[in-house]
Short mmCIF file of C-alpha atoms in Angstrom, two decimals:
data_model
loop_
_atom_site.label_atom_id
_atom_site.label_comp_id
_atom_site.label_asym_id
_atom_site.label_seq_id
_atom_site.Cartn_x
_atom_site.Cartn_y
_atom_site.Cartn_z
CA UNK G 1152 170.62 34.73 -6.81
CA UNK G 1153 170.03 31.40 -6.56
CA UNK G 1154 170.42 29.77 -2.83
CA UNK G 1155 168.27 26.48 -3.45
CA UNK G 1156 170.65 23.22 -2.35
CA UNK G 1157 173.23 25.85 -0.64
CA UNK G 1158 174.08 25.41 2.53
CA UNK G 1159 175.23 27.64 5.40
CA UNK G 1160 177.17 27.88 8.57
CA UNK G 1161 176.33 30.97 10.63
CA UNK G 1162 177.18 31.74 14.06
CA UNK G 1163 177.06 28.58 17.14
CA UNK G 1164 177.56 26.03 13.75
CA UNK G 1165 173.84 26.27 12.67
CA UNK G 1166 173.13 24.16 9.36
CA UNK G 1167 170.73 25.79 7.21
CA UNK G 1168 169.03 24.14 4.34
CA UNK G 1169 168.00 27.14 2.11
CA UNK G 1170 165.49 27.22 -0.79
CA UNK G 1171 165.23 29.30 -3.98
CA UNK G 1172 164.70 33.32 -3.41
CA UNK G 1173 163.20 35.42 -5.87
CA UNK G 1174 165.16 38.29 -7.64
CA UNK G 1175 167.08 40.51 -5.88
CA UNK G 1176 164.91 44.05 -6.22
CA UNK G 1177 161.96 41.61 -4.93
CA UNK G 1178 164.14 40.59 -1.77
CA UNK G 1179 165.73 43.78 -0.71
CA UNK G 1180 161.82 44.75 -0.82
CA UNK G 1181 160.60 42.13 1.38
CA UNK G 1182 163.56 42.17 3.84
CA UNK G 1183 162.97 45.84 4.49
CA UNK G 1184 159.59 45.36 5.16
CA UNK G 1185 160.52 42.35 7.27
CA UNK G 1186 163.19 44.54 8.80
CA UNK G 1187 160.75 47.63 9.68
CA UNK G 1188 160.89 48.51 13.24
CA UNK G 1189 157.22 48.49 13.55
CA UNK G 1190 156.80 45.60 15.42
CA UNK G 1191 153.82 42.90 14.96
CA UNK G 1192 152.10 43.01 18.47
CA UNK G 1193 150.47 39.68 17.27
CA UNK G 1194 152.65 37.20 19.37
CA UNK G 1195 151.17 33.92 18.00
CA UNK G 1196 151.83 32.29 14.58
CA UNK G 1197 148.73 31.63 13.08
CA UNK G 1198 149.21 27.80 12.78
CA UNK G 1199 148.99 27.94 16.88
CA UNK G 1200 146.61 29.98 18.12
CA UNK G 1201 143.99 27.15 18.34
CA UNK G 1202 145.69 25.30 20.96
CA UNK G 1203 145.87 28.94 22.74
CA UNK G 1204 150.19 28.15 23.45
CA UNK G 1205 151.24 29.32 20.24
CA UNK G 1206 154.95 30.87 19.98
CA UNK G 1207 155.03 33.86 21.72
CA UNK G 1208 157.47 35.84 20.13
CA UNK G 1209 157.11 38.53 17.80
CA UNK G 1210 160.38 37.45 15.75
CA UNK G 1211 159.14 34.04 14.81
CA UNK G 1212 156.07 35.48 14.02
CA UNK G 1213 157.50 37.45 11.55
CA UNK G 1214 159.01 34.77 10.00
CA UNK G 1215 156.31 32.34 10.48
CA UNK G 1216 154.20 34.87 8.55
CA UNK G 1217 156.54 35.67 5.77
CA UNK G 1218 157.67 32.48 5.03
CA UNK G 1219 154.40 29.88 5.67
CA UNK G 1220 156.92 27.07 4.58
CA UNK G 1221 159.43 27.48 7.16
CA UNK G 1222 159.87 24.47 9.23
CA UNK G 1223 163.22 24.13 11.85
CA UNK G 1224 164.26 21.51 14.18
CA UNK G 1225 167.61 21.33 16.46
CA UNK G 1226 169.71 18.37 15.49
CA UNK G 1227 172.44 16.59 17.10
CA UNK G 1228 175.70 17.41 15.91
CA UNK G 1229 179.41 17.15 17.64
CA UNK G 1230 180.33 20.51 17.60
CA UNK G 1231 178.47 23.47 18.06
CA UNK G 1232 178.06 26.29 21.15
CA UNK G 1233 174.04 25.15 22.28
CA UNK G 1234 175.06 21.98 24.32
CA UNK G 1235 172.51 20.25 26.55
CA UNK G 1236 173.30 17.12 29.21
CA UNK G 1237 173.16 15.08 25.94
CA UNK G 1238 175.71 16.75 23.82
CA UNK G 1239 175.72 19.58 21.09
CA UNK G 1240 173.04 20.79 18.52
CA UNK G 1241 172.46 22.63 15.36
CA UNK G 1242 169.54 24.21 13.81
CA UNK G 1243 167.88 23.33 10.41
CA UNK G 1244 165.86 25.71 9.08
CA UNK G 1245 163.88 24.85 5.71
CA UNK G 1246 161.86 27.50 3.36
CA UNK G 1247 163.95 30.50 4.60
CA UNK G 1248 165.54 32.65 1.62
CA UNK G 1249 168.43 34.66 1.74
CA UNK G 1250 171.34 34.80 4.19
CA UNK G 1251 170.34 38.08 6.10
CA UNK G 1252 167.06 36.52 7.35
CA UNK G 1253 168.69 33.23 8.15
CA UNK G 1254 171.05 35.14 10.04
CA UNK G 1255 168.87 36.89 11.81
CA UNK G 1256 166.77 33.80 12.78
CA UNK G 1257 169.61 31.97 13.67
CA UNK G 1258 170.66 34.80 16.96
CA UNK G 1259 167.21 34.54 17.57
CA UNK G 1260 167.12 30.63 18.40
CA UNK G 1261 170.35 31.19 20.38
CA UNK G 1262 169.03 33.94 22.58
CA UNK G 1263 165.95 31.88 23.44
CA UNK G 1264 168.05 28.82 24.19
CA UNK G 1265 170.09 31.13 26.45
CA UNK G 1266 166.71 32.58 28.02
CA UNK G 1267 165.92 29.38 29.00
CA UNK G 1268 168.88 28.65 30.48
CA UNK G 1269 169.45 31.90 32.76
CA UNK G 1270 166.01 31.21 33.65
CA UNK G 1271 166.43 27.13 35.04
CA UNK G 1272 169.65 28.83 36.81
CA UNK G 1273 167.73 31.48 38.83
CA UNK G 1274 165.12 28.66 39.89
CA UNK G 1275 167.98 26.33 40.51
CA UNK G 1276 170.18 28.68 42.32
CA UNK G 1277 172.56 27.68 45.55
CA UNK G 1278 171.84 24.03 44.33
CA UNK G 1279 175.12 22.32 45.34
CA UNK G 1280 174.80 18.65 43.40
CA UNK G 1281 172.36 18.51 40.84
CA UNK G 1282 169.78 15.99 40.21
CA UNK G 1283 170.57 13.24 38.03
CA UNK G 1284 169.14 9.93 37.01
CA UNK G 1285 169.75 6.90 39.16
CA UNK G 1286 171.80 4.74 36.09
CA UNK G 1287 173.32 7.75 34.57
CA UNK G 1288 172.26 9.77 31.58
CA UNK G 1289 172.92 7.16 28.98
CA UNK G 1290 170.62 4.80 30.32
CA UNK G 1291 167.99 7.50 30.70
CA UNK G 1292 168.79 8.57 27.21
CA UNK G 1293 167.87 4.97 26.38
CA UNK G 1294 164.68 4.33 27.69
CA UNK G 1295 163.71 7.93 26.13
CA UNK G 1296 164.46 6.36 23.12
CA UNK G 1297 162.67 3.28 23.36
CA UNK G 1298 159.49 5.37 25.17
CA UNK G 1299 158.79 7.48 22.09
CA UNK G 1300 156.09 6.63 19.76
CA UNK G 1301 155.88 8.61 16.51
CA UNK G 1302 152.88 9.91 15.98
CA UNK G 1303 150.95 7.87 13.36
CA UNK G 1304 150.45 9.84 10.07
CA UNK G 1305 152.75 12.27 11.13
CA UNK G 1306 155.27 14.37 8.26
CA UNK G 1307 159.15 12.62 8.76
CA UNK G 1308 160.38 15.23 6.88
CA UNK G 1309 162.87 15.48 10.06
CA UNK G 1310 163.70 12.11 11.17
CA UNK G 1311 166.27 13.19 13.47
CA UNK G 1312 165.21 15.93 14.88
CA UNK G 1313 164.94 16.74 18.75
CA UNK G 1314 162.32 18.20 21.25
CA UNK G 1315 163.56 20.04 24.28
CA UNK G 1316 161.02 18.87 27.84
CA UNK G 1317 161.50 21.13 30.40
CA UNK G 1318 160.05 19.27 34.07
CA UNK G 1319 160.89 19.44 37.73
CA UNK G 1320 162.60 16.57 39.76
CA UNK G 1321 161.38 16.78 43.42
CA UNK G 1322 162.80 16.26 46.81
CA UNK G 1323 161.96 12.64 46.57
CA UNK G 1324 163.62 12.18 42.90
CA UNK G 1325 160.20 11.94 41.23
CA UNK G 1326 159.76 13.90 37.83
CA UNK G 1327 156.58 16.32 37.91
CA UNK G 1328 155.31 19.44 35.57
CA UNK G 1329 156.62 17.82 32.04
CA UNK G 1330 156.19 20.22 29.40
CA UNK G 1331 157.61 20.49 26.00
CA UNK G 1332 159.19 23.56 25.18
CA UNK G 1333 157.47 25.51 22.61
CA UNK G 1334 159.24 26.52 19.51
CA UNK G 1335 162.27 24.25 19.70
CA UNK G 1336 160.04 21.80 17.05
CA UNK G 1337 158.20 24.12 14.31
CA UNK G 1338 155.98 22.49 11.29
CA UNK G 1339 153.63 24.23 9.31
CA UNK G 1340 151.44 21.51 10.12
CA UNK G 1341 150.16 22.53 13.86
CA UNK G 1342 148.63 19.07 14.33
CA UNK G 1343 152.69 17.46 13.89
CA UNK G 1344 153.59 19.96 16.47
CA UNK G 1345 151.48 19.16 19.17
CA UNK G 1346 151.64 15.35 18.26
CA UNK G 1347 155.50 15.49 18.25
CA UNK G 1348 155.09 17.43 21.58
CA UNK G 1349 152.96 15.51 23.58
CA UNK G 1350 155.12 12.22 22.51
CA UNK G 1351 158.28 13.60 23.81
CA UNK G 1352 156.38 14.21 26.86
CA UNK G 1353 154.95 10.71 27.12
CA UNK G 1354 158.74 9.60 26.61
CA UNK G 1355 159.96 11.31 30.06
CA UNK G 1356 156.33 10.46 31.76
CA UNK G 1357 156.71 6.83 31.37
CA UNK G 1358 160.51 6.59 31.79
CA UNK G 1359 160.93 4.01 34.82
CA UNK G 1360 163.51 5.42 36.71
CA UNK G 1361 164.21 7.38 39.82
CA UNK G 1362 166.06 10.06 39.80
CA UNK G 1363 168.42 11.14 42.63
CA UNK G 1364 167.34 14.48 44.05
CA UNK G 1365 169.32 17.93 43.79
CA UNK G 1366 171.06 18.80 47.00
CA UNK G 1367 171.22 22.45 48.19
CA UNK G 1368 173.38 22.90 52.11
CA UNK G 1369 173.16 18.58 52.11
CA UNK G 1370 169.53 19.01 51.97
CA UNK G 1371 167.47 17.45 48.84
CA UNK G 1372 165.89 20.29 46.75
CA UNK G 1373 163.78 20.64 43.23
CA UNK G 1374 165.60 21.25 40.55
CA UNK G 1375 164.32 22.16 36.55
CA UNK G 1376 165.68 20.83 33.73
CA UNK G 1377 165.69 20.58 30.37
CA UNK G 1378 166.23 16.92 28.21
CA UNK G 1379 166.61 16.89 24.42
CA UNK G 1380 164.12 13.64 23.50
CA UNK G 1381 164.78 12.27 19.82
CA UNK G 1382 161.98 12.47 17.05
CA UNK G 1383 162.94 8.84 15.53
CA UNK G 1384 160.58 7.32 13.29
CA UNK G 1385 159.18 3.85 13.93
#
């Protein structure tokens, strides 16, 4: 079966751009292999274990390995169940064959994105108001926009695609302990990853505005969050 060009919708409205599989007996063959409980206890992809971050998870891995095309990226979309502060998103996945595999991908992204989030609520627990950006979101969104550089030389094969930055806003509404999340941007290419990465972070570093704190009993507190920062193209 052919699933170049096709595209599907799984579960939380995921958009997946699917390339050509090989013939059926061949796929049943990999996917139970791919399938096999024995898990990998090799939690880096190959393409990051120079930079010693890596993503640390045996089910990417798995893909990572059978499918060294695969690239994904979340998108912006206006429907969808993995909403941030900025609105909804999508995943596209490129390189992946064959619905089962796609599916299975697909929950995967969604429990992370979920992980994440039970995990900023227990650090952010009893927090009464949360922190926000002195001039609203929209402006913030704004000056991400105009902070981010893409990287020179770097694949556009995803134009519009989006890096999550997970960082801390302190008692005094300054922003500290930027990191991109790793895993929500995935190239073969390691050196686009990390130079996709570190731009997003640049984009929140340099973003000249306060923020007003998080208040917990009346009383500013920190607060983690996570911002979606565009990869645009100069």
């Amino acid at each position: 079966m052919e699933h170049a060009n096709n595209r599907l919708i799984v579960s939380f409205v995921l958009l997946l751009l699917i390339s050509a599989c090989g013939p059926a007996e061949k796929e049943d063959t990999d996917r139970t292999e791919f399938d096999s409980t024995e898990v990998s206890s090799k939690r880096t992809t190959d393409h990051f274990e120079s930079d010693e971050r890596g993503i640390e998870d045996s089910v990417i891995y798995e893909f990572a390995r059978k499918y060294p095309e695969m690239q994904y990226a979340y998108l912006p979309t206006d429907e969808g169940r993995i909403t941030t502060v900025k609105g909804n998103y999508q995943v596209e996945i490129d390189g992946v064959d064959g619905p089962a595999d796609l599916e299975k991908f697909a929950r995967r992204m969604e429990e992370l994105y979920e992980s994440r989030e039970r995990n900023r609520e227990a650090y952010n627990e009893g927090i009464d108001k949360p922190a926000a950006p002195l001039r609203g979101y929209d402006a913030y969104y704004e000056i991400l926009d105009q902070n981010f550089e893409y990287p020179e030389g770097a694949d556009k094969n995803t134009p519009e695609a989006t890096v999550f930055v997970e960082f801390v806003v302190d008692e005094s509404g300054n922003v500290a302990q930027v990191k991109a999340v790793s895993g929500t941007y995935y190239h073969k290419d390691s050196e686009v990853v990390r130079a996709v990465e570190k731009a997003a972070e640049q984009a929140i570093k340099e973003a000249d505005m306060k923020w007003k704190p998080a208040e917990k009993a009346g009383k500013p507190v920190k607060m983690k969050l996570e911002i979606p920062v565009p990869v645009t193209p100069d």
